[in-house]
Amino acid sequence: MVDWNLAVATATRLVRPGPDVSRDEARAVVAELRRHARSAEEHVRGFTNLGTPETHDTPLLVVDRPGWVRANVAGFRELLKPLLDKMQERRGTSPGNVVMGAVGGKVTGVELGMLLSFLASRVLGQYETFAPATRDLPAGANGGGRLLLVAPNIVHVERELDVEPHDFRLWVTLHEETHRTQFTAVPWLRDHLEGEIQAFLAETDVDPTTVLERVREAAQSLVGGRPEGEEGDEGRSLVEIVQTPAQREILGRLTAVMSLLEGHADYVMDGVGPEVVPSVAEIREKFQQRRAKGASRLDMALRKLLGLDAKLRQYRDGERFVRAVVDEVGMEGFNRVWTSPNTLPTKAEIGKPADWITRVHRKPEA
C-alpha cells in the first residue's frame, strides 16, 4: 500500500541541504545538544515535579534531516500498519489488484516523501511516542519512544533569528525534554493516545471511491469552490475535513490532548527559561514573530493544508490553559491532569480552564 523505502529515498533526495558548518562545528553542536538535554531533564523534572531519573528510559538521538526522515517513516509504518492491513485485505489478491497496489504504493511513497522533505527542514525537535526500535534507531525498552533533536535545523534557526546559539539550543531542549518527561512520567499516556489514534484510523473509509470523493470535496472547500449552500468548513485543514462524524469526535479529544502537551511544554520552557537561559526574553520574542510570520505563500498554503496552523493554535491555547490552572491551584493541583484519561481536559475545557478546575477539583458531596 505504501512503498516506505521509496518514501525515504524521495525525501532524502528532495530535502534541502542544511546550513554550512565544518565537521568540527557539527561535532561541537551535537555534543552541546547532548549536554543541554541532560541538564534540561533535571530542570524540567524540578519545575514540574514529574518523573524520576529511573523513569527516563528513552534514548536521545541528535540527527540530521535524512535521519529525521528515516525515524519518522519507521514511526508512520508502525502506527499505520493496522489501517494499511485493513485496506490491503479489502483490495484483495487478484492479479489486477496486486499490480494496481504496487503502482499505488509507489505513488503514495513519492507523495509521502515529498511531504517529509518539506517538514524535515522545519522540525527542531520531536519526541517520537510510537517509535519502534531498529538497528540504526534505538528506542525505549518499555513500549518505544525516543527524543530527536534535528541539529542542522536548530543551527539554521538560531542564525536566522540572530540569537545567542548556546542559549537557543538549551531553550529548544527544554521544550522537547518536557515532552519526554510527560510520556515517561505518565505511563498510561502513550497507550491512551495510541488507542485514540487507532480508533480514529478504524473509522477511516477504506473504499477508494469514497475517499477520493471526500478529498475532492475537501479540495473544493480549501480553494473556495465549495458547492452552493454548504457552509462550515472555513479555516479547516484537509486533515480535519476528510473525516466521518465519529472521527471528528475522536479528533476533538486528540486536539485537546495535543493542546495540553504542547502548551505544557511552552509553559515549562518559559518557566525554567529565565533562570537558566540569560537571553530567553529576546529568543522568545523573535521566535514568536517567526512563528506568526511564517515564510513564503507556498509555505503558508502548505501549513494550512497540513493543519500546521492548527498546531500553532495548540501552543497558544494549551499554554493559556496550563497557566490559568497553575495560577489557580498550583503545580500540584495542575498535575492532577496526569491522573487518568478521565482527568484530561476536553476540547471545550482547554478554552475554559475554570470548567476543568470545577470538574476535577470539586469537593465530593457529603
mmCIF file of C-alpha atoms in Angstrom:
data_model
loop_
_atom_site.group_PDB
_atom_site.id
_atom_site.type_symbol
_atom_site.label_atom_id
_atom_site.label_comp_id
_atom_site.label_asym_id
_atom_site.label_seq_id
_atom_site.Cartn_x
_atom_site.Cartn_y
_atom_site.Cartn_z
ATOM 1 C CA MET A 1 0.000 0.000 0.000
ATOM 2 C CA VAL A 2 2.924 2.363 0.700
ATOM 3 C CA ASP A 3 6.433 1.941 -0.656
ATOM 4 C CA TRP A 4 8.204 3.055 2.511
ATOM 5 C CA ASN A 5 11.703 2.703 1.073
ATOM 6 C CA LEU A 6 10.718 4.938 -1.828
ATOM 7 C CA ALA A 7 9.309 7.471 0.636
ATOM 8 C CA VAL A 8 12.680 7.626 2.432
ATOM 9 C CA ALA A 9 14.615 7.828 -0.843
ATOM 10 C CA THR A 10 12.351 10.585 -2.214
ATOM 11 C CA ALA A 11 12.515 12.688 0.942
ATOM 12 C CA THR A 12 16.278 12.266 1.248
ATOM 13 C CA ARG A 13 16.753 13.310 -2.377
ATOM 14 C CA LEU A 14 14.466 16.360 -2.160
ATOM 15 C CA VAL A 15 15.256 17.700 1.312
ATOM 16 C CA ARG A 16 17.167 20.960 1.343
ATOM 17 C CA PRO A 17 20.797 20.870 2.453
ATOM 18 C CA GLY A 18 21.468 22.083 5.959
ATOM 19 C CA PRO A 19 23.445 25.203 6.931
ATOM 20 C CA ASP A 20 27.100 25.394 6.053
ATOM 21 C CA VAL A 21 29.129 24.104 9.016
ATOM 22 C CA SER A 22 32.504 22.461 9.266
ATOM 23 C CA ARG A 23 32.927 18.928 10.555
ATOM 24 C CA ASP A 24 34.356 20.231 13.840
ATOM 25 C CA GLU A 25 31.475 22.693 14.233
ATOM 26 C CA ALA A 26 28.955 19.919 13.624
ATOM 27 C CA ARG A 27 30.566 17.710 16.274
ATOM 28 C CA ALA A 28 30.565 20.593 18.753
ATOM 29 C CA VAL A 29 26.847 21.265 18.137
ATOM 30 C CA VAL A 30 25.953 17.593 18.654
ATOM 31 C CA ALA A 31 27.984 17.413 21.879
ATOM 32 C CA GLU A 32 26.404 20.603 23.221
ATOM 33 C CA LEU A 33 22.863 19.441 22.435
ATOM 34 C CA ARG A 34 23.535 16.230 24.346
ATOM 35 C CA ARG A 35 24.812 18.211 27.351
ATOM 36 C CA HIS A 36 21.816 20.522 27.233
ATOM 37 C CA ALA A 37 19.430 17.569 27.074
ATOM 38 C CA ARG A 38 20.904 16.142 30.279
ATOM 39 C CA SER A 39 20.664 19.449 32.127
ATOM 40 C CA ALA A 40 17.195 20.176 30.688
ATOM 41 C CA GLU A 41 15.968 16.854 32.061
ATOM 42 C CA GLU A 42 16.865 17.953 35.599
ATOM 43 C CA HIS A 43 15.395 21.451 35.143
ATOM 44 C CA VAL A 44 12.105 20.107 33.771
ATOM 45 C CA ARG A 45 11.761 17.452 36.460
ATOM 46 C CA GLY A 46 12.420 20.007 39.198
ATOM 47 C CA PHE A 47 9.954 22.536 37.787
ATOM 48 C CA THR A 48 7.102 20.112 37.045
ATOM 49 C CA ASN A 49 7.562 17.611 39.908
ATOM 50 C CA LEU A 50 7.096 14.858 37.327
ATOM 51 C CA GLY A 51 9.129 11.690 36.957
ATOM 52 C CA THR A 52 12.365 10.366 38.375
ATOM 53 C CA PRO A 53 15.744 9.570 36.788
ATOM 54 C CA GLU A 54 14.673 5.918 36.693
ATOM 55 C CA THR A 55 11.608 6.638 34.537
ATOM 56 C CA HIS A 56 13.707 8.445 31.909
ATOM 57 C CA ASP A 57 14.456 5.307 29.899
ATOM 58 C CA THR A 58 14.131 6.607 26.328
ATOM 59 C CA PRO A 59 17.181 7.472 24.205
ATOM 60 C CA LEU A 60 18.198 10.859 22.844
ATOM 61 C CA LEU A 61 19.206 10.971 19.161
ATOM 62 C CA VAL A 62 20.796 14.050 17.609
ATOM 63 C CA VAL A 63 20.049 13.631 13.895
ATOM 64 C CA ASP A 64 20.378 15.390 10.551
ATOM 65 C CA ARG A 65 17.451 15.905 8.185
ATOM 66 C CA PRO A 66 17.651 12.490 6.474
ATOM 67 C CA GLY A 67 17.925 10.907 9.932
ATOM 68 C CA TRP A 68 14.703 12.631 10.977
ATOM 69 C CA VAL A 69 13.031 11.308 7.817
ATOM 70 C CA ARG A 70 14.104 7.702 8.494
ATOM 71 C CA ALA A 71 12.940 7.880 12.103
ATOM 72 C CA ASN A 72 9.531 9.249 11.164
ATOM 73 C CA VAL A 73 8.969 6.735 8.378
ATOM 74 C CA ALA A 74 9.639 3.977 10.907
ATOM 75 C CA GLY A 75 7.073 5.548 13.241
ATOM 76 C CA PHE A 76 4.465 6.008 10.499
ATOM 77 C CA ARG A 77 4.960 2.442 9.347
ATOM 78 C CA GLU A 78 4.286 1.129 12.852
ATOM 79 C CA LEU A 79 1.309 3.376 13.596
ATOM 80 C CA LEU A 80 -0.450 2.918 10.250
ATOM 81 C CA LYS A 81 0.072 -0.832 9.955
ATOM 82 C CA PRO A 82 -3.457 -1.825 11.154
ATOM 83 C CA LEU A 83 -5.114 0.577 8.701
ATOM 84 C CA LEU A 84 -2.949 -0.459 5.758
ATOM 85 C CA ASP A 85 -3.510 -4.145 6.516
ATOM 86 C CA LYS A 86 -7.246 -3.480 6.510
ATOM 87 C CA MET A 87 -7.044 -1.673 3.166
ATOM 88 C CA GLN A 88 -4.907 -4.461 1.703
ATOM 89 C CA GLU A 89 -7.434 -7.053 2.811
ATOM 90 C CA ARG A 90 -10.278 -5.060 1.263
ATOM 91 C CA ARG A 91 -8.388 -4.725 -2.011
ATOM 92 C CA GLY A 92 -7.884 -8.472 -2.401
ATOM 93 C CA THR A 93 -5.159 -10.509 -4.089
ATOM 94 C CA SER A 94 -6.304 -10.800 -7.707
ATOM 95 C CA PRO A 95 -3.507 -10.142 -10.250
ATOM 96 C CA GLY A 96 -5.034 -6.833 -11.334
ATOM 97 C CA ASN A 97 -5.366 -5.597 -7.781
ATOM 98 C CA VAL A 98 -1.803 -6.641 -6.953
ATOM 99 C CA VAL A 99 -0.458 -4.666 -9.931
ATOM 100 C CA MET A 100 -2.583 -1.627 -9.100
ATOM 101 C CA GLY A 101 -1.489 -1.904 -5.478
ATOM 102 C CA ALA A 102 2.179 -1.907 -6.434
ATOM 103 C CA VAL A 103 1.732 1.177 -8.615
ATOM 104 C CA GLY A 104 -0.356 2.918 -5.963
ATOM 105 C CA GLY A 105 2.211 2.106 -3.311
ATOM 106 C CA LYS A 106 4.933 3.810 -5.312
ATOM 107 C CA VAL A 107 2.765 6.862 -5.932
ATOM 108 C CA THR A 108 1.950 7.092 -2.230
ATOM 109 C CA GLY A 109 5.604 6.583 -1.351
ATOM 110 C CA VAL A 110 6.629 9.512 -3.559
ATOM 111 C CA GLU A 111 3.885 11.739 -2.143
ATOM 112 C CA LEU A 112 4.822 10.871 1.434
ATOM 113 C CA GLY A 113 8.475 11.505 0.627
ATOM 114 C CA MET A 114 7.634 14.965 -0.749
ATOM 115 C CA LEU A 115 5.704 15.792 2.415
ATOM 116 C CA LEU A 116 8.531 14.612 4.672
ATOM 117 C CA SER A 117 11.098 16.586 2.687
ATOM 118 C CA PHE A 118 9.066 19.727 3.402
ATOM 119 C CA LEU A 119 8.819 19.011 7.118
ATOM 120 C CA ALA A 120 12.378 17.749 7.585
ATOM 121 C CA SER A 121 13.880 21.222 7.236
ATOM 122 C CA ARG A 122 11.447 22.775 9.740
ATOM 123 C CA VAL A 123 11.290 20.491 12.778
ATOM 124 C CA LEU A 124 13.696 21.454 15.576
ATOM 125 C CA GLY A 125 12.971 18.518 17.846
ATOM 126 C CA GLN A 126 10.418 15.799 18.414
ATOM 127 C CA TYR A 127 9.522 13.165 20.970
ATOM 128 C CA GLU A 128 8.616 10.118 18.898
ATOM 129 C CA THR A 129 5.971 8.477 21.028
ATOM 130 C CA PHE A 130 5.348 5.359 18.928
ATOM 131 C CA ALA A 131 8.842 4.770 17.614
ATOM 132 C CA PRO A 132 9.831 1.116 17.145
ATOM 133 C CA ALA A 133 13.436 0.173 17.839
ATOM 134 C CA THR A 134 15.505 -0.614 14.769
ATOM 135 C CA ARG A 135 19.153 -1.480 14.219
ATOM 136 C CA ASP A 136 20.038 2.148 13.468
ATOM 137 C CA LEU A 137 17.386 3.865 15.604
ATOM 138 C CA PRO A 138 17.165 2.712 19.236
ATOM 139 C CA ALA A 139 14.016 3.308 21.265
ATOM 140 C CA GLY A 140 12.851 2.932 24.849
ATOM 141 C CA ALA A 141 12.567 -0.551 26.272
ATOM 142 C CA ASN A 142 9.029 -0.115 27.589
ATOM 143 C CA GLY A 143 6.880 0.489 24.544
ATOM 144 C CA GLY A 144 9.162 2.557 22.368
ATOM 145 C CA GLY A 145 9.814 6.256 22.365
ATOM 146 C CA ARG A 146 12.853 8.374 21.575
ATOM 147 C CA LEU A 147 13.767 12.043 21.611
ATOM 148 C CA LEU A 148 15.046 13.550 18.368
ATOM 149 C CA LEU A 149 16.936 16.843 18.102
ATOM 150 C CA VAL A 150 17.492 17.959 14.489
ATOM 151 C CA ALA A 151 20.883 19.682 14.699
ATOM 152 C CA PRO A 152 21.006 21.430 11.271
ATOM 153 C CA ASN A 153 17.548 22.946 11.777
ATOM 154 C CA ILE A 154 18.467 24.279 15.209
ATOM 155 C CA VAL A 155 21.609 25.884 13.792
ATOM 156 C CA HIS A 156 19.641 27.308 10.847
ATOM 157 C CA VAL A 157 17.021 28.960 13.068
ATOM 158 C CA GLU A 158 19.496 30.353 15.612
ATOM 159 C CA ARG A 159 21.361 32.002 12.724
ATOM 160 C CA GLU A 160 18.160 33.250 11.135
ATOM 161 C CA LEU A 161 16.992 34.809 14.416
ATOM 162 C CA ASP A 162 20.481 36.111 15.230
ATOM 163 C CA VAL A 163 20.309 34.904 18.843
ATOM 164 C CA GLU A 164 22.945 33.541 21.210
ATOM 165 C CA PRO A 165 23.492 29.938 19.989
ATOM 166 C CA HIS A 166 24.148 28.310 23.377
ATOM 167 C CA ASP A 167 21.042 29.877 24.917
ATOM 168 C CA PHE A 168 18.858 28.930 21.951
ATOM 169 C CA ARG A 169 19.993 25.315 21.995
ATOM 170 C CA LEU A 170 19.180 24.965 25.683
ATOM 171 C CA TRP A 171 15.829 26.708 25.177
ATOM 172 C CA VAL A 172 14.844 24.236 22.451
ATOM 173 C CA THR A 173 15.887 21.209 24.506
ATOM 174 C CA LEU A 174 13.775 22.425 27.455
ATOM 175 C CA HIS A 175 10.657 22.193 25.275
ATOM 176 C CA GLU A 176 11.490 18.779 23.856
ATOM 177 C CA GLU A 177 12.614 17.351 27.198
ATOM 178 C CA THR A 178 9.244 18.347 28.625
ATOM 179 C CA HIS A 179 7.570 16.065 26.092
ATOM 180 C CA ARG A 180 9.890 13.207 27.032
ATOM 181 C CA THR A 181 9.079 13.800 30.718
ATOM 182 C CA GLN A 182 5.337 13.819 30.010
ATOM 183 C CA PHE A 183 5.402 10.366 28.454
ATOM 184 C CA THR A 184 7.998 8.729 30.701
ATOM 185 C CA ALA A 185 6.412 10.032 33.919
ATOM 186 C CA VAL A 186 2.822 9.185 32.888
ATOM 187 C CA PRO A 187 2.890 5.503 31.840
ATOM 188 C CA TRP A 188 -0.714 5.319 30.624
ATOM 189 C CA LEU A 189 -0.450 8.343 28.322
ATOM 190 C CA ARG A 190 1.182 6.557 25.389
ATOM 191 C CA ASP A 191 -1.338 3.697 25.363
ATOM 192 C CA HIS A 192 -4.228 6.142 25.663
ATOM 193 C CA LEU A 193 -3.050 8.181 22.695
ATOM 194 C CA GLU A 194 -2.383 5.085 20.621
ATOM 195 C CA GLY A 195 -5.865 3.800 21.410
ATOM 196 C CA GLU A 196 -7.445 7.064 20.286
ATOM 197 C CA ILE A 197 -5.397 7.124 17.076
ATOM 198 C CA GLN A 198 -6.227 3.510 16.258
ATOM 199 C CA ALA A 199 -9.918 4.207 16.889
ATOM 200 C CA PHE A 200 -9.626 7.177 14.524
ATOM 201 C CA LEU A 201 -7.979 5.027 11.847
ATOM 202 C CA ALA A 202 -10.521 2.229 12.321
ATOM 203 C CA GLU A 203 -13.257 4.680 11.309
ATOM 204 C CA THR A 204 -11.450 5.547 8.074
ATOM 205 C CA ASP A 205 -13.364 4.764 4.899
ATOM 206 C CA VAL A 206 -11.250 2.241 3.034
ATOM 207 C CA ASP A 207 -13.363 2.360 -0.105
ATOM 208 C CA PRO A 208 -11.165 4.245 -2.614
ATOM 209 C CA THR A 209 -14.113 5.881 -4.386
ATOM 210 C CA THR A 210 -15.455 7.319 -1.141
ATOM 211 C CA VAL A 211 -12.028 8.550 -0.061
ATOM 212 C CA LEU A 212 -11.439 10.248 -3.416
ATOM 213 C CA GLU A 213 -14.831 11.930 -3.230
ATOM 214 C CA ARG A 214 -14.056 13.307 0.213
ATOM 215 C CA VAL A 215 -10.659 14.555 -0.873
ATOM 216 C CA ARG A 216 -12.299 16.269 -3.864
ATOM 217 C CA GLU A 217 -14.866 17.961 -1.602
ATOM 218 C CA ALA A 218 -12.115 18.992 0.792
ATOM 219 C CA ALA A 219 -10.037 20.479 -2.008
ATOM 220 C CA GLN A 220 -13.054 22.450 -3.286
ATOM 221 C CA SER A 221 -13.618 23.831 0.198
ATOM 222 C CA LEU A 222 -9.991 24.838 0.614
ATOM 223 C CA VAL A 223 -9.899 26.773 -2.673
ATOM 224 C CA GLY A 224 -13.270 28.418 -2.131
ATOM 225 C CA GLY A 225 -15.137 26.187 -4.587
ATOM 226 C CA ARG A 226 -17.498 24.609 -2.066
ATOM 227 C CA PRO A 227 -20.875 23.684 -3.570
ATOM 228 C CA GLU A 228 -23.515 26.347 -3.030
ATOM 229 C CA GLY A 229 -25.339 26.085 0.279
ATOM 230 C CA GLU A 230 -22.651 24.132 2.099
ATOM 231 C CA GLU A 231 -21.145 26.067 4.995
ATOM 232 C CA GLY A 232 -18.928 25.469 7.977
ATOM 233 C CA ASP A 233 -15.582 24.384 6.519
ATOM 234 C CA GLU A 234 -13.871 27.781 6.689
ATOM 235 C CA GLY A 235 -10.443 27.649 8.283
ATOM 236 C CA ARG A 236 -10.285 23.866 8.497
ATOM 237 C CA SER A 237 -7.434 21.835 7.118
ATOM 238 C CA LEU A 238 -7.641 18.909 4.740
ATOM 239 C CA VAL A 239 -6.907 16.595 7.662
ATOM 240 C CA GLU A 240 -9.972 17.904 9.523
ATOM 241 C CA ILE A 241 -12.377 17.969 6.591
ATOM 242 C CA VAL A 242 -11.831 14.408 5.373
ATOM 243 C CA GLN A 243 -13.389 12.792 8.452
ATOM 244 C CA THR A 244 -16.524 10.908 9.431
ATOM 245 C CA PRO A 245 -18.635 12.268 12.321
ATOM 246 C CA ALA A 246 -17.158 9.612 14.643
ATOM 247 C CA GLN A 247 -13.652 10.637 13.626
ATOM 248 C CA ARG A 248 -14.404 14.262 14.361
ATOM 249 C CA GLU A 249 -15.331 13.328 17.923
ATOM 250 C CA ILE A 250 -12.054 11.478 18.324
ATOM 251 C CA LEU A 251 -10.188 14.338 16.653
ATOM 252 C CA GLY A 252 -11.672 16.723 19.212
ATOM 253 C CA ARG A 253 -10.291 14.626 22.060
ATOM 254 C CA LEU A 254 -6.907 14.299 20.360
ATOM 255 C CA THR A 255 -6.790 18.054 19.762
ATOM 256 C CA ALA A 256 -7.390 18.673 23.467
ATOM 257 C CA VAL A 257 -4.591 16.296 24.481
ATOM 258 C CA MET A 258 -2.154 17.760 21.964
ATOM 259 C CA SER A 259 -3.022 21.295 23.096
ATOM 260 C CA LEU A 260 -2.308 20.226 26.660
ATOM 261 C CA LEU A 261 1.036 18.610 25.788
ATOM 262 C CA GLU A 262 2.259 21.465 23.592
ATOM 263 C CA GLY A 263 1.006 24.189 25.925
ATOM 264 C CA HIS A 264 2.566 22.479 28.929
ATOM 265 C CA ALA A 265 5.908 22.297 27.117
ATOM 266 C CA ASP A 266 5.740 26.006 26.258
ATOM 267 C CA TYR A 267 4.776 26.871 29.844
ATOM 268 C CA VAL A 268 7.665 24.842 31.270
ATOM 269 C CA MET A 269 10.084 26.311 28.745
ATOM 270 C CA ASP A 270 9.091 29.834 29.800
ATOM 271 C CA GLY A 271 9.062 28.941 33.487
ATOM 272 C CA VAL A 272 12.529 27.420 33.545
ATOM 273 C CA GLY A 273 13.998 29.726 30.923
ATOM 274 C CA PRO A 274 14.624 32.927 32.915
ATOM 275 C CA GLU A 275 16.788 31.075 35.449
ATOM 276 C CA VAL A 276 18.985 29.135 33.022
ATOM 277 C CA VAL A 277 18.744 30.929 29.651
ATOM 278 C CA PRO A 278 20.037 34.515 30.036
ATOM 279 C CA SER A 279 18.645 35.782 26.721
ATOM 280 C CA VAL A 280 15.308 33.959 26.933
ATOM 281 C CA ALA A 281 13.211 37.123 26.527
ATOM 282 C CA GLU A 282 14.910 38.014 23.246
ATOM 283 C CA ILE A 283 14.715 34.420 21.982
ATOM 284 C CA ARG A 284 11.035 34.110 22.849
ATOM 285 C CA GLU A 285 10.088 37.379 21.174
ATOM 286 C CA LYS A 286 11.977 36.628 17.959
ATOM 287 C CA PHE A 287 10.735 33.034 17.824
ATOM 288 C CA GLN A 288 7.104 34.093 18.294
ATOM 289 C CA GLN A 289 7.488 36.616 15.480
ATOM 290 C CA ARG A 290 8.901 33.871 13.276
ATOM 291 C CA ARG A 291 6.000 31.552 14.125
ATOM 292 C CA ALA A 292 3.416 34.224 13.383
ATOM 293 C CA LYS A 293 5.016 35.468 10.181
ATOM 294 C CA GLY A 294 5.589 32.128 8.518
ATOM 295 C CA ALA A 295 7.570 32.116 5.296
ATOM 296 C CA SER A 296 6.554 32.178 1.651
ATOM 297 C CA ARG A 297 2.998 31.998 0.331
ATOM 298 C CA LEU A 298 3.669 28.392 -0.630
ATOM 299 C CA ASP A 299 4.832 27.638 2.891
ATOM 300 C CA MET A 300 1.700 29.219 4.349
ATOM 301 C CA ALA A 301 -0.531 27.279 1.940
ATOM 302 C CA LEU A 302 1.126 24.012 2.876
ATOM 303 C CA ARG A 303 0.790 24.850 6.562
ATOM 304 C CA LYS A 304 -2.953 25.298 6.137
ATOM 305 C CA LEU A 305 -3.364 22.189 4.008
ATOM 306 C CA LEU A 306 -1.461 20.031 6.512
ATOM 307 C CA GLY A 307 -3.089 21.563 9.564
ATOM 308 C CA LEU A 308 0.165 23.072 10.873
ATOM 309 C CA ASP A 309 -1.586 26.369 11.563
ATOM 310 C CA ALA A 310 -3.798 24.404 13.958
ATOM 311 C CA LYS A 311 -0.651 23.258 15.741
ATOM 312 C CA LEU A 312 0.274 26.887 16.376
ATOM 313 C CA ARG A 313 -3.140 27.432 17.944
ATOM 314 C CA GLN A 314 -2.498 24.396 20.137
ATOM 315 C CA TYR A 315 0.629 26.054 21.535
ATOM 316 C CA ARG A 316 -1.293 29.228 22.388
ATOM 317 C CA ASP A 317 -4.497 27.675 23.712
ATOM 318 C CA GLY A 318 -2.706 24.966 25.673
ATOM 319 C CA GLU A 319 -0.266 27.387 27.280
ATOM 320 C CA ARG A 320 -3.136 29.635 28.402
ATOM 321 C CA PHE A 321 -4.906 26.611 29.904
ATOM 322 C CA VAL A 322 -1.838 25.461 31.838
ATOM 323 C CA ARG A 323 -1.035 28.964 33.085
ATOM 324 C CA ALA A 324 -4.590 29.591 34.246
ATOM 325 C CA VAL A 325 -4.798 26.266 36.104
ATOM 326 C CA VAL A 326 -1.384 26.628 37.783
ATOM 327 C CA ASP A 327 -2.242 30.193 38.841
ATOM 328 C CA GLU A 328 -5.444 28.918 40.438
ATOM 329 C CA VAL A 329 -4.490 25.580 42.032
ATOM 330 C CA GLY A 330 -0.673 25.440 41.832
ATOM 331 C CA MET A 331 1.591 22.951 40.079
ATOM 332 C CA GLU A 332 0.495 20.005 42.205
ATOM 333 C CA GLY A 333 -3.131 20.854 41.509
ATOM 334 C CA PHE A 334 -2.404 21.061 37.802
ATOM 335 C CA ASN A 335 -0.600 17.704 37.889
ATOM 336 C CA ARG A 336 -3.902 16.010 38.636
ATOM 337 C CA VAL A 337 -4.373 16.275 34.867
ATOM 338 C CA TRP A 338 -2.000 13.285 34.597
ATOM 339 C CA THR A 339 -4.039 11.052 36.929
ATOM 340 C CA SER A 340 -6.013 9.177 34.257
ATOM 341 C CA PRO A 341 -7.680 9.702 30.856
ATOM 342 C CA ASN A 342 -10.740 10.968 32.758
ATOM 343 C CA THR A 343 -8.793 13.918 34.167
ATOM 344 C CA LEU A 344 -7.517 15.101 30.789
ATOM 345 C CA PRO A 345 -9.197 18.346 29.680
ATOM 346 C CA THR A 346 -11.817 18.254 26.977
ATOM 347 C CA LYS A 347 -11.518 20.475 23.929
ATOM 348 C CA ALA A 348 -14.071 22.850 25.492
ATOM 349 C CA GLU A 349 -12.172 22.912 28.806
ATOM 350 C CA ILE A 350 -8.942 23.907 27.058
ATOM 351 C CA GLY A 351 -10.721 27.178 26.277
ATOM 352 C CA LYS A 352 -12.383 27.352 29.710
ATOM 353 C CA PRO A 353 -9.835 26.243 32.352
ATOM 354 C CA ALA A 354 -12.247 27.095 35.179
ATOM 355 C CA ASP A 355 -14.572 24.328 33.978
ATOM 356 C CA TRP A 356 -11.752 21.767 34.244
ATOM 357 C CA ILE A 357 -10.863 23.006 37.732
ATOM 358 C CA THR A 358 -14.502 22.708 38.787
ATOM 359 C CA ARG A 359 -14.806 19.171 37.386
ATOM 360 C CA VAL A 360 -11.518 17.762 38.669
ATOM 361 C CA HIS A 361 -11.086 19.668 41.917
ATOM 362 C CA ARG A 362 -14.668 19.919 43.112
ATOM 363 C CA LYS A 363 -15.272 18.610 46.618
ATOM 364 C CA PRO A 364 -17.260 15.367 46.788
ATOM 365 C CA GLU A 365 -20.786 15.854 48.062
ATOM 366 C CA ALA A 366 -21.454 14.617 51.589
#
